[in-house]
Tab-separated table of C-alpha atoms in Angstrom:
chain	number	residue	atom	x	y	z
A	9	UNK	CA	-72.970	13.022	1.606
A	10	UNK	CA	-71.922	10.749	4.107
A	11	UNK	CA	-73.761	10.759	7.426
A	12	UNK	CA	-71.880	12.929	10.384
A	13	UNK	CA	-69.682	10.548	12.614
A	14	UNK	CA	-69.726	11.093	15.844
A	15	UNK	CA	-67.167	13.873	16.351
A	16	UNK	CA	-69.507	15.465	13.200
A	17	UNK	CA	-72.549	15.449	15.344
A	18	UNK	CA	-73.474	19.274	14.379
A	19	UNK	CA	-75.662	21.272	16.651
A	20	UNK	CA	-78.649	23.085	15.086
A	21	UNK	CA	-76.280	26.451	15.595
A	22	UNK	CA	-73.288	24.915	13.854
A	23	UNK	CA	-75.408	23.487	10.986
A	24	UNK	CA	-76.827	26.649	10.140
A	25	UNK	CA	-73.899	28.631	10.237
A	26	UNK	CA	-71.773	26.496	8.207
A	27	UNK	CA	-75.141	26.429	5.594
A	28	UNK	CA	-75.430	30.061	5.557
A	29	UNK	CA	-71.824	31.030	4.778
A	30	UNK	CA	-71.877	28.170	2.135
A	31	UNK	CA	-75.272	30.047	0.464
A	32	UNK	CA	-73.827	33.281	1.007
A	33	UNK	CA	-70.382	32.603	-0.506
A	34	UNK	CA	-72.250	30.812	-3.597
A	35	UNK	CA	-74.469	33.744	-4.268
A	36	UNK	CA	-72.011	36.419	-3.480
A	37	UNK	CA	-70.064	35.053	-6.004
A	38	UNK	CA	-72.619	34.486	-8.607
A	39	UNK	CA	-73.409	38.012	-7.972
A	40	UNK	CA	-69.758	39.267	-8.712
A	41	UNK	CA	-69.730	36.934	-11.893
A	42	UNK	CA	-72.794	39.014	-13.406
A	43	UNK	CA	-71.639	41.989	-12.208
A	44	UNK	CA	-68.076	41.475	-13.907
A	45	UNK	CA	-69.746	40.232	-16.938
A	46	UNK	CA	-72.100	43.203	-17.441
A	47	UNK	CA	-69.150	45.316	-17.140
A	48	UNK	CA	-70.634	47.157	-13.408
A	49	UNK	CA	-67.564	45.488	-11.631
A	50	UNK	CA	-64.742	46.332	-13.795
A	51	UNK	CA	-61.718	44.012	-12.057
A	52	UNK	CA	-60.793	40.490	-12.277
A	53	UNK	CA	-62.852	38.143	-10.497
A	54	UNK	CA	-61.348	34.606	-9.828
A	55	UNK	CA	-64.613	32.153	-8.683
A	56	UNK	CA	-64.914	29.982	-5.847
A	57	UNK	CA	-67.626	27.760	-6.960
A	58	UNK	CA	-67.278	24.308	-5.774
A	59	UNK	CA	-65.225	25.287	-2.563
A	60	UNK	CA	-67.722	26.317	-0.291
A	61	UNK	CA	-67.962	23.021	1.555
A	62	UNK	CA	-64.389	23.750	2.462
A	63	UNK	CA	-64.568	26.734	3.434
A	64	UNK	CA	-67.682	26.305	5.698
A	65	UNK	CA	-65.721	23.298	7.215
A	66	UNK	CA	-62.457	25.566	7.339
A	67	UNK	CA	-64.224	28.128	9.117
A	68	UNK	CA	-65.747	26.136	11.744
A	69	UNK	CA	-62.639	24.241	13.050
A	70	UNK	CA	-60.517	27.468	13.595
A	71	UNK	CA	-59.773	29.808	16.410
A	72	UNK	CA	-60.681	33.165	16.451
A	73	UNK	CA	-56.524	33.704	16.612
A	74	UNK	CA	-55.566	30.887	13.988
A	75	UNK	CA	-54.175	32.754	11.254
A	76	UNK	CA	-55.118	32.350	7.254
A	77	UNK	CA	-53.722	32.757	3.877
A	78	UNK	CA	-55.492	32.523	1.004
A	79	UNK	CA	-55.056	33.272	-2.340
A	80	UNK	CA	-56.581	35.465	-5.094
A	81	UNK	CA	-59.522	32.513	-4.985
A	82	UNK	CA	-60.344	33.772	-1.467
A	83	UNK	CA	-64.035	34.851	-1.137
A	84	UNK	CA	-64.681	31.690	1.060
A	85	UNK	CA	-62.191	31.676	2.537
A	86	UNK	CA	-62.455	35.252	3.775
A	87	UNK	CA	-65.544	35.081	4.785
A	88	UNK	CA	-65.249	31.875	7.061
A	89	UNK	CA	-62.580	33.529	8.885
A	90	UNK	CA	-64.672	36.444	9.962
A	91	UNK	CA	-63.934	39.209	6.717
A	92	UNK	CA	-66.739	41.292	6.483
A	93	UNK	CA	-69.074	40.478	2.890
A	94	UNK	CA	-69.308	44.472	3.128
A	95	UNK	CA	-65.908	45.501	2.945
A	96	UNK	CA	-64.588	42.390	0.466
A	97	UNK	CA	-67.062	44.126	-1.911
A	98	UNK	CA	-66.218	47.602	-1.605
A	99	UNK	CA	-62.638	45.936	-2.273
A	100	UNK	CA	-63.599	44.265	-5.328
A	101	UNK	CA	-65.022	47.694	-6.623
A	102	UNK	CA	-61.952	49.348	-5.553
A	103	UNK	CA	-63.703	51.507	-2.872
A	104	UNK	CA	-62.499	53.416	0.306
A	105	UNK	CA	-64.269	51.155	2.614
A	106	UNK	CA	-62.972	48.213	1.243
A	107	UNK	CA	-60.660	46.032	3.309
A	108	UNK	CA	-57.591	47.474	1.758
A	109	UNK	CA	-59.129	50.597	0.841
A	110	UNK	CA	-59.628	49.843	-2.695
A	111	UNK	CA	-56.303	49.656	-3.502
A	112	UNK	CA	-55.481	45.500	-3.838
A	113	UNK	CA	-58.844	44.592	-5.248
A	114	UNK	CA	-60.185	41.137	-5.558
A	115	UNK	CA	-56.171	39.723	-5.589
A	116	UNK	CA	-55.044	41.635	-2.022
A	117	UNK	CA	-57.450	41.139	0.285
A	118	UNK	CA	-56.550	41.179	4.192
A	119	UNK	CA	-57.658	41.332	7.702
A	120	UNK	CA	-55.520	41.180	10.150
A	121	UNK	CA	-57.886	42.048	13.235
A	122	UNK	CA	-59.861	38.701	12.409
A	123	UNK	CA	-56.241	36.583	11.503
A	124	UNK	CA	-57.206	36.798	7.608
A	125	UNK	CA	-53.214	37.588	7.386
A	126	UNK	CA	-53.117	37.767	3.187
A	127	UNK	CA	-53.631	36.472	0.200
A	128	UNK	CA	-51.881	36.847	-2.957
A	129	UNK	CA	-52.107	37.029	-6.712
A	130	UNK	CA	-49.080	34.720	-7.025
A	131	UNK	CA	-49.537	30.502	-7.798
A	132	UNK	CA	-47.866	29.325	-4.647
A	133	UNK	CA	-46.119	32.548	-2.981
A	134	UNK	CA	-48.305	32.089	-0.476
A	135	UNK	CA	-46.964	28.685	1.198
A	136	UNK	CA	-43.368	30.242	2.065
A	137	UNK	CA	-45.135	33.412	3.705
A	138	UNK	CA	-46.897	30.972	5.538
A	139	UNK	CA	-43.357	29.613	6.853
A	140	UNK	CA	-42.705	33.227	8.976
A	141	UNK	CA	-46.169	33.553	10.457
A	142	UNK	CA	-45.792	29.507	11.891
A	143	UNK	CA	-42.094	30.486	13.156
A	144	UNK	CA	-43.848	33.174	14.829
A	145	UNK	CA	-46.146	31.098	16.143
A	146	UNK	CA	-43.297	28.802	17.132
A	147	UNK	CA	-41.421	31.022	18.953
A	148	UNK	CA	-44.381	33.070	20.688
A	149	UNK	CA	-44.738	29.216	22.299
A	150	UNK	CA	-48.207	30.020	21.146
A	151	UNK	CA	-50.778	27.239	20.265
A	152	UNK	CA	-52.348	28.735	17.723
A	153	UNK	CA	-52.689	26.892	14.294
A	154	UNK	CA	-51.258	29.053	10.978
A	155	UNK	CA	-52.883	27.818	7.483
A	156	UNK	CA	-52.582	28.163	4.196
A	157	UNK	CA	-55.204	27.742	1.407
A	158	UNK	CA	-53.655	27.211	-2.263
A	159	UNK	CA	-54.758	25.436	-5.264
A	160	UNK	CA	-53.363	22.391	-7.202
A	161	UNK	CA	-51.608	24.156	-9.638
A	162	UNK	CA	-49.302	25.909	-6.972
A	163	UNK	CA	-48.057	22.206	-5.341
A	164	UNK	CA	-45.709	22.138	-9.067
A	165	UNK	CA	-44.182	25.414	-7.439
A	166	UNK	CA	-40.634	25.466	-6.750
A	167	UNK	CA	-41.497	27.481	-3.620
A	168	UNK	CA	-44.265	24.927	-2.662
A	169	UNK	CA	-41.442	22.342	-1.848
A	170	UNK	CA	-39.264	24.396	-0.541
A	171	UNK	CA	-41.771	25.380	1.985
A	172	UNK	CA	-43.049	21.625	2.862
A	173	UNK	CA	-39.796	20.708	3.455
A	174	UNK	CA	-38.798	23.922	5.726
A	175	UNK	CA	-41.890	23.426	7.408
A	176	UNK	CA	-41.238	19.807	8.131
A	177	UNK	CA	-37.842	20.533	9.536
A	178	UNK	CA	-38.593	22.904	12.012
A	179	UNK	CA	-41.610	21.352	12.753
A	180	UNK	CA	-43.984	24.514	12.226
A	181	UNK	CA	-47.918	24.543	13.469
A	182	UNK	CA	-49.088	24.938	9.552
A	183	UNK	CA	-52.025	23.120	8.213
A	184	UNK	CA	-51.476	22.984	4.566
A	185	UNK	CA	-54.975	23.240	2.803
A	186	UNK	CA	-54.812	22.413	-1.041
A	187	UNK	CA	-58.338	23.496	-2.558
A	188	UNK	CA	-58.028	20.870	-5.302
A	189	UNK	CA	-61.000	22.027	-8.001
A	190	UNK	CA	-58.706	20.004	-10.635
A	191	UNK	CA	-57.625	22.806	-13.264
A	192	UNK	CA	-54.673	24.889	-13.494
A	193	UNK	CA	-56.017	28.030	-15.078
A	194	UNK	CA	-57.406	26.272	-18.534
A	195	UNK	CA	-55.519	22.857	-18.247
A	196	UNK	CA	-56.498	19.823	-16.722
A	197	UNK	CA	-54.777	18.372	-13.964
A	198	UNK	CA	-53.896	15.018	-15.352
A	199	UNK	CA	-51.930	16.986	-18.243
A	200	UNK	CA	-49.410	19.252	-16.349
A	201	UNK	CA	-48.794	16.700	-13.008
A	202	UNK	CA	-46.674	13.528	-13.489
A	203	UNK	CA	-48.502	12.298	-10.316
A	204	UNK	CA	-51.999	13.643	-9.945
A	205	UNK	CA	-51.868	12.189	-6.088
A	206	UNK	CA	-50.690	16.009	-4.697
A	207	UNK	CA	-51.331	14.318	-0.814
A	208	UNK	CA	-48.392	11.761	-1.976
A	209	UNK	CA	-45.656	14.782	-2.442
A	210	UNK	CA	-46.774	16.053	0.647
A	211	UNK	CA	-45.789	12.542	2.205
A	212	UNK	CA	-42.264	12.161	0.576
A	213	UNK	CA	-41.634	15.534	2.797
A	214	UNK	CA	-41.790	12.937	5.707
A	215	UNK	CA	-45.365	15.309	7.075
A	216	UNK	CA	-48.467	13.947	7.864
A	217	UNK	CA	-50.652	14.238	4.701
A	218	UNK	CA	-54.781	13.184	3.989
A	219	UNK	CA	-56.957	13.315	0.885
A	220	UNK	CA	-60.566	13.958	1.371
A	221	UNK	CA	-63.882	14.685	-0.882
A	222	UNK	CA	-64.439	18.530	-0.209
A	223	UNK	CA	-68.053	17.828	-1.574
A	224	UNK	CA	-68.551	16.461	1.450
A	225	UNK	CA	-69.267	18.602	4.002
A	226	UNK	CA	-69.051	15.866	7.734
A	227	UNK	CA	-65.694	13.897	5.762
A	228	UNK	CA	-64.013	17.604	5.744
A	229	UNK	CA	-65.259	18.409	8.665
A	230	UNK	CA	-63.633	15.211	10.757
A	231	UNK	CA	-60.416	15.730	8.352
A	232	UNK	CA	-59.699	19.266	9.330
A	233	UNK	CA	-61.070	18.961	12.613
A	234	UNK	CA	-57.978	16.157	13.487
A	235	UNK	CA	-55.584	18.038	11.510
A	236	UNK	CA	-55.753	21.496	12.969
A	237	UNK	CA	-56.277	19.307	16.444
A	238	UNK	CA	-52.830	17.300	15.698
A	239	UNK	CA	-51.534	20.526	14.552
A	240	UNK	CA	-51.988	22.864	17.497
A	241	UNK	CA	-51.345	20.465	20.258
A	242	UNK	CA	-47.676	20.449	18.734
A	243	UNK	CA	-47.353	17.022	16.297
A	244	UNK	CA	-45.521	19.530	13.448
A	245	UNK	CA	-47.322	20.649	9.919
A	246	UNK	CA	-50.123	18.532	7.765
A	247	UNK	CA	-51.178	18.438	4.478
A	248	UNK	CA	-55.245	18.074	3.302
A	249	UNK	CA	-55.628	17.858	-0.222
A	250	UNK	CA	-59.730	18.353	-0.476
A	251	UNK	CA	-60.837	16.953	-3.984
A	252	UNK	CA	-63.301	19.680	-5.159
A	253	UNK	CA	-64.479	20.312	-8.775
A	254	UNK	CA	-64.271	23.813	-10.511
A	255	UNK	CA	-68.251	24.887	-11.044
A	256	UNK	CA	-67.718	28.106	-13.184
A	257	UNK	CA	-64.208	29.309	-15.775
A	258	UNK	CA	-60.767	30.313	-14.289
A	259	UNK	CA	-62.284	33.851	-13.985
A	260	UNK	CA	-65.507	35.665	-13.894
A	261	UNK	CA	-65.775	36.464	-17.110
A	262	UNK	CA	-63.703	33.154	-18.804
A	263	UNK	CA	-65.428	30.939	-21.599
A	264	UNK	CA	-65.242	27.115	-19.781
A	265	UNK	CA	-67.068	25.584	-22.848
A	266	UNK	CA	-63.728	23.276	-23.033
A	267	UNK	CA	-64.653	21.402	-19.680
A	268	UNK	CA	-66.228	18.001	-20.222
A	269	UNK	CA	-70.010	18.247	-20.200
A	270	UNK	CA	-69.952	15.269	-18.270
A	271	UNK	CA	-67.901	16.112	-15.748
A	272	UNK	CA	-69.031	19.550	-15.332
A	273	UNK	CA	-72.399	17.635	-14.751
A	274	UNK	CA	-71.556	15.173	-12.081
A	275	UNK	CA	-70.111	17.943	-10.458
A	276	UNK	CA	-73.021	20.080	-10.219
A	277	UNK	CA	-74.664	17.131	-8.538
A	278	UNK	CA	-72.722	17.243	-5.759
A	279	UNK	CA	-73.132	21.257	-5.619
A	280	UNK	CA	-72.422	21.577	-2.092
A	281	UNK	CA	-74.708	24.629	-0.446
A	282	UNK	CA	-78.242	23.051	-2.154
A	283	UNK	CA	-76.701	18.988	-1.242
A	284	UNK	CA	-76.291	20.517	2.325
A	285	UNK	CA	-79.718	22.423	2.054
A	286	UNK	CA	-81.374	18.985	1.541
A	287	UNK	CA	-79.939	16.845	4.006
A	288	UNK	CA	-80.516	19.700	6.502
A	289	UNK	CA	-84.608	19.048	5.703
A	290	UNK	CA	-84.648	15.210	4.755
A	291	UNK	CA	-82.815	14.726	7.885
A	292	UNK	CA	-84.840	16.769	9.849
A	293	UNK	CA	-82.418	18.964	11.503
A	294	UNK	CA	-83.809	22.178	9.715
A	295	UNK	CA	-87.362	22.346	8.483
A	296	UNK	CA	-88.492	23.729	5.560
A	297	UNK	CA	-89.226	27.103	6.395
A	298	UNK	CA	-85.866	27.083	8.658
A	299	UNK	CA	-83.868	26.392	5.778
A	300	UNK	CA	-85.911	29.586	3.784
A	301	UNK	CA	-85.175	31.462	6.616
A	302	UNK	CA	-81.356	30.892	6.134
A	303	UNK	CA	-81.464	31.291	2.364
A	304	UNK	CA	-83.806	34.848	3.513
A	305	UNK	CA	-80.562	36.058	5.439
A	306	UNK	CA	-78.092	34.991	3.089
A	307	UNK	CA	-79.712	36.719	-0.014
A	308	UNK	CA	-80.498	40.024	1.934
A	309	UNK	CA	-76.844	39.804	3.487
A	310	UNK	CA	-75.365	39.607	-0.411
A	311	UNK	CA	-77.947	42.464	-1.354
A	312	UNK	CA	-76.933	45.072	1.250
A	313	UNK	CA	-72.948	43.457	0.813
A	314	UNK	CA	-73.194	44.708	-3.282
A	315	UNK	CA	-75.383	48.041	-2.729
A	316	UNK	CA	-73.080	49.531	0.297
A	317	UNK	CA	-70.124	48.573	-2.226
A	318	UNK	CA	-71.829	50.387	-5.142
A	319	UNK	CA	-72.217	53.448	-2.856
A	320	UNK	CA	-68.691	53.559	-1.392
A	321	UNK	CA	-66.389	56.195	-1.891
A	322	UNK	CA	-63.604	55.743	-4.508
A	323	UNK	CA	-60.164	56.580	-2.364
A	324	UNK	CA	-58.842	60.058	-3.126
A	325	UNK	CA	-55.260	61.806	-4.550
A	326	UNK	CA	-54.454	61.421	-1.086
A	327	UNK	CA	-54.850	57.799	-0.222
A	328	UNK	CA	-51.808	57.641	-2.490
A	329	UNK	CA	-49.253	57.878	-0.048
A	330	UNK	CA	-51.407	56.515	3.239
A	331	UNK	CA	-49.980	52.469	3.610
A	332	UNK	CA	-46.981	52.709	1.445
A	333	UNK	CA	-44.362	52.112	3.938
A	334	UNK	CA	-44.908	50.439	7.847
A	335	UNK	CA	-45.191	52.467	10.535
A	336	UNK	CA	-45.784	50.107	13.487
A	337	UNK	CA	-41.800	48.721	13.092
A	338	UNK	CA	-41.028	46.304	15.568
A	339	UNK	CA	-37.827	47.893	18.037
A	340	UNK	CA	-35.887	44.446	18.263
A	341	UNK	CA	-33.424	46.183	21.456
A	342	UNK	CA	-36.773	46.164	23.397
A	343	UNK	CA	-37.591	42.490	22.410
């Protein structure tokens, strides 16, 4: 891990928050793996492992009114944009007090009261419904920063281009954030992309675009930090392509004996929550028994997350026809 530059320079608050949602994300979701797995949590669970560096970074450099979308690989990025653990759970088990009362599961999760706008089971739907909520933005003359969190696979989306290029033409406040853990589903990168360089297809758009190692927690950091900053004071969309590594199988319950031992190994490595953990104590900016304290919160956070989950309600007959249509319609003659 590099060491933080000077716009990096954490305080002891920052450093501890962005180590606790990285811990909580990673044992959250090795919590939902075994719980899939053992049959408890009977929906499909798509992994985040090897993002949480991202999403802690993510997280940190947004507004409380930025607005996200994410994709059905969204448990960090929920929960750095405020989602409560509790009610992405009770989603997950398809429970009334989950964030869409149990009826999107681990694919539909949303929050609108915390700018978590949507995510989506889709590869890549998610970059043109990010087009409306930056024209919105736009012509709110708002200076609030819209982004969008997608994976590599989705940048060989028709739709994918089609949004870059909108976005570059009408110059929309929308910081593109590819989560690059280097698999499409089961298939390598290097055999379904011509160019494996995603950041350079950003660039032939004519937008600003950066590649950085989303291992590292301070090089993501400055990265997003100057992108959302060149974003929001009005210099039009930008692409980050943060290299990650996929830590676990496509889904919770997936075989990944097919990924190279070798990578999969160097990759671990670089794990980011317990690489953060100790250069928090070698570097002296959390002791020991700071950093257990942390790890203390994080672990009884996940605990009480799963067992209020578990005890949720399932929704009723009744919750059939609740949120089928809108009812707050916008009355354009007033507007």
């Amino acid at each position: 891990m590099t060491a933080p530059t000077t716009e990096t320079l954490l305080s002891r608050a920052a450093a501890e928050r962005m180590y606790e949602l990285m811990l909580t994300t990673k044992l959250a979701d090795d919590q939902a793996r075994e719980e899939t797995k053992a049959g408890r949590l009977q929906a499909a669970f798509y992994p985040v492992r090897g993002l949480e560096a991202v999403c802690a970074a993510l997280g940190e450099v947004l507004r409380a009114d930025d607005q996200l979308v994410s994709t059905y690989r969204n448990l960090g990025d929920a929960l750095a944009k405020g989602v409560s653990l509790r009610a992405i759970m009770a989603e997950l088990y398809g429970r009334l007090d989950g964030v869409s009362k149990g009826k999107g599961g681990s694919m539909h999760l949303h929050d609108t009261t915390v700018g978590f706008m949507t995510t989506t089971g889709i590869v890549g739907s998610g970059l043109p419904i990010t087009l409306g909520l930056g024209l919105g933005a736009q012509l709110d003359g708002s200076d609030r920063v819209v982004v969008v969190t997608f994976g590599d696979g989705a940048t060989s989306i028709g739709a994918a281009h089609e949004a870059l290029n909108l976005a570059v033409l009408w110059q929309l406040p929308i910081l593109f954030l590819c989560q690059n853990n280097q698999w499409g589903e089961h298939t390598p990168i290097a055999e379904y992309a011509g160019s494996t360089d995603l950041r350079a297809r950003a660039e032939a758009y004519g937008m600003a675009a950066h590649r950085v190692d989303g291992f590292d927690l301070f090089a993501t950091l400055d990265c997003l930090r100057d992108a959302v900053a060149s974003v929001r004071a009005g210099g039009g969309p930008v692409f980050v392509e943060a290299m990650t590594y996929r830590l676990t199988g496509h889904t919770g319950t997936a075989d990944f004996s097919y990924v190279p031992a070798d990578e999969l190994a160097a990759a671990m490595a670089r794990d980011p929550a317990p690489v953060f953990r100790a250069w928090l104590v070698e570097s002296g900016a959390l002791s020991e028994g700071e950093a257990n304290a942390v790890a203390h919160r994080a672990e009884s956070a996940v605990a009480d997350a799963f067992a209020f989950a578990q005890a949720s309600p399932l929704p009723g007959p009744d919750e059939l026809w609740t949120d089928v249509f809108a009812t707050d319609l916008i009355n354009w003659e007033e507007r």
